Each structure stands twice: as structure tokens, then as C-alpha cells.
Amino acid sequence: MIIVIDGYNVLKLVHSSKSVGESVRTQFLKQLAAYGKQKGHTLHLVFDGGPYDMSTSERLGQATVVYV
């Protein structure tokens, strides 16, 4: 199964603050990568409107993370 996730929108629903820090995002990515590996799903996470000093994409296990 392929799962596409709008990263910041999900994190802002889970965390009540308006801004999501790097540590929260990193923990979220680790949890999703572990989930994808356990279930055998392919995950695509998109983070838009964030800092632009990051790479445009990266691979974490079963997850592809894209920053736009």
C-alpha cells in the first residue's frame, strides 16, 4: 500500500502549537518509518512551508520525505 501524508498538517493536528520544531518532526519521521517497515507500506511524506535549508528529499527506510 502507498500512503501519502501532509506532514505539517498532521503534526499541527496532533500538537496544539502553531509551529512544529525539528525534534517533533524528526520523531514523527522515525515513527512513520518504523510503521512502514513493520507493515510493508511505502510512505510519502510532504512537508511544505517549512525551512528551506533542508534537502529537497530524503529516504528513511520505507518513507520518502519531500520538502517543498
Coordinates of N, CA and C in Angstrom, one line a residue:
M1 N 0.8 -1.2 0.0 CA 0.0 0.0 0.0 C 0.9 1.2 0.0
I2 N 0.5 2.2 -0.7 CA 1.2 3.5 -0.8 C 0.4 4.5 0.1
I3 N 1.0 5.2 1.0 CA 0.4 6.2 1.9 C 1.1 7.5 1.6
V4 N 0.3 8.6 1.4 CA 0.8 9.9 1.2 C 0.3 10.8 2.4
I5 N 1.2 11.5 3.0 CA 0.9 12.2 4.3 C 1.4 13.7 4.1
D6 N 0.5 14.6 4.4 CA 0.9 16.0 4.5 C 1.4 16.2 5.9
G7 N 2.7 16.2 6.0 CA 3.4 16.1 7.3 C 3.0 17.2 8.3
Y8 N 3.1 18.5 7.9 CA 2.9 19.6 8.8 C 1.4 19.7 9.2
N9 N 0.5 19.4 8.3 CA -0.9 19.4 8.7 C -1.2 18.3 9.8
V10 N -0.7 17.1 9.6 CA -0.9 16.1 10.6 C -0.3 16.4 11.9
L11 N 1.0 16.9 11.9 CA 1.6 17.3 13.1 C 0.9 18.4 13.9
K12 N 0.4 19.4 13.1 CA -0.3 20.5 13.8 C -1.6 20.1 14.4
L13 N -2.2 19.0 13.9 CA -3.4 18.4 14.5 C -3.1 17.7 15.8
V14 N -2.0 17.0 15.8 CA -1.6 16.2 17.0 C -1.0 17.1 18.0
H15 N -0.2 18.1 17.7 CA 0.5 19.0 18.6 C -0.3 20.4 18.5
S16 N -0.7 20.9 19.6 CA -1.5 22.1 19.6 C -0.8 23.4 19.3
S17 N 0.5 23.4 19.3 CA 1.2 24.6 18.9 C 1.1 24.9 17.4
K18 N 1.3 26.1 17.1 CA 1.2 26.5 15.6 C 2.5 26.1 14.9
S19 N 3.6 26.1 15.6 CA 4.8 25.8 14.9 C 5.3 24.4 15.4
V20 N 5.9 23.7 14.4 CA 6.4 22.3 14.7 C 7.9 22.4 14.6
G21 N 8.6 22.0 15.7 CA 10.1 22.1 15.7 C 10.7 20.9 15.1
E22 N 12.0 21.0 14.9 CA 12.7 19.9 14.2 C 12.7 18.6 15.0
S23 N 12.7 18.7 16.3 CA 12.7 17.5 17.1 C 11.4 16.7 17.0
V24 N 10.3 17.5 17.0 CA 9.0 16.8 16.8 C 8.9 16.2 15.4
R25 N 9.3 16.9 14.4 CA 9.3 16.4 13.0 C 10.2 15.1 12.9
T26 N 11.3 15.1 13.5 CA 12.3 14.0 13.4 C 11.7 12.8 14.1
Q27 N 11.1 13.0 15.3 CA 10.4 11.8 16.0 C 9.3 11.3 15.2
F28 N 8.5 12.1 14.6 CA 7.4 11.7 13.7 C 7.9 10.9 12.6
L29 N 8.9 11.3 11.9 CA 9.5 10.6 10.8 C 10.0 9.2 11.2
K30 N 10.7 9.1 12.4 CA 11.2 7.9 12.9 C 10.0 6.9 13.1
Q31 N 8.9 7.4 13.7 CA 7.8 6.6 14.0 C 7.1 6.1 12.7
L32 N 7.0 6.9 11.7 CA 6.4 6.5 10.5 C 7.3 5.6 9.7
A33 N 8.6 5.8 9.7 CA 9.5 4.9 9.0 C 9.4 3.5 9.6
A34 N 9.3 3.4 11.0 CA 9.2 2.1 11.6 C 7.8 1.5 11.3
Y35 N 6.8 2.3 11.2 CA 5.5 1.7 10.9 C 5.5 1.2 9.4
G36 N 6.1 1.9 8.5 CA 6.1 1.5 7.1 C 6.9 0.2 7.0
K37 N 8.0 0.1 7.7 CA 8.8 -1.1 7.7 C 8.0 -2.3 8.2
Q38 N 7.4 -2.1 9.4 CA 6.6 -3.2 10.0 C 5.5 -3.7 9.1
K39 N 4.7 -2.8 8.5 CA 3.6 -3.1 7.7 C 3.9 -3.4 6.2
G40 N 5.1 -3.0 5.8 CA 5.5 -3.2 4.4 C 4.8 -2.2 3.5
H41 N 4.4 -1.0 4.0 CA 3.8 0.1 3.2 C 4.9 1.0 2.7
T42 N 4.7 1.6 1.6 CA 5.5 2.7 1.1 C 4.9 4.0 1.5
L43 N 5.7 4.9 2.2 CA 5.2 6.1 2.7 C 5.8 7.3 1.9
H44 N 5.0 8.3 1.6 CA 5.5 9.5 1.0 C 5.0 10.7 1.9
L45 N 5.9 11.4 2.5 CA 5.6 12.5 3.4 C 6.0 13.8 2.7
V46 N 5.1 14.7 2.8 CA 5.4 16.0 2.2 C 5.3 17.1 3.3
F47 N 6.4 17.9 3.4 CA 6.4 19.0 4.3 C 6.5 20.3 3.5
D48 N 5.5 21.1 3.5 CA 5.5 22.3 2.7 C 5.5 23.5 3.7
G49 N 6.0 24.6 3.2 CA 6.0 25.8 4.0 C 7.0 25.8 5.2
G50 N 8.0 25.0 5.2 CA 9.0 24.9 6.2 C 10.3 25.6 5.9
P51 N 11.3 25.4 6.7 CA 12.6 26.0 6.4 C 13.2 25.5 5.1
Y52 N 13.9 26.3 4.4 CA 14.4 26.0 3.0 C 15.8 25.5 3.0
D53 N 16.4 25.4 4.2 CA 17.8 25.0 4.3 C 18.0 23.5 4.3
M54 N 16.9 22.7 4.2 CA 16.9 21.3 4.1 C 17.0 20.8 2.7
S55 N 17.4 19.5 2.6 CA 17.5 18.9 1.3 C 16.1 18.8 0.7
T56 N 15.9 18.7 -0.5 CA 14.6 18.7 -1.2 C 13.9 17.3 -0.9
S57 N 14.7 16.3 -0.7 CA 14.1 15.0 -0.4 C 15.1 14.1 0.3
E58 N 14.6 13.1 1.0 CA 15.4 12.1 1.7 C 14.6 10.8 1.8
R59 N 15.4 9.8 2.0 CA 14.8 8.4 2.2 C 15.1 7.9 3.6
L60 N 14.0 7.5 4.3 CA 14.1 6.9 5.6 C 13.4 5.6 5.6
G61 N 14.1 4.5 5.3 CA 13.5 3.2 5.3 C 12.5 3.1 4.2
Q62 N 11.2 2.8 4.6 CA 10.1 2.7 3.7 C 9.5 4.1 3.3
A63 N 10.1 5.2 3.9 CA 9.5 6.5 3.7 C 10.4 7.4 2.8
T64 N 9.7 8.1 1.9 CA 10.3 9.2 1.2 C 9.8 10.5 1.7
V65 N 10.7 11.4 2.1 CA 10.3 12.7 2.7 C 10.7 13.7 1.7
V66 N 9.7 14.6 1.4 CA 9.9 15.7 0.4 C 9.6 17.0 1.1
Y67 N 10.6 18.0 1.0 CA 10.4 19.3 1.5 C 10.2 20.3 0.3
V68 N 9.1 21.0 0.3 CA 8.8 21.9 -0.7 C 8.5 23.3 -0.2

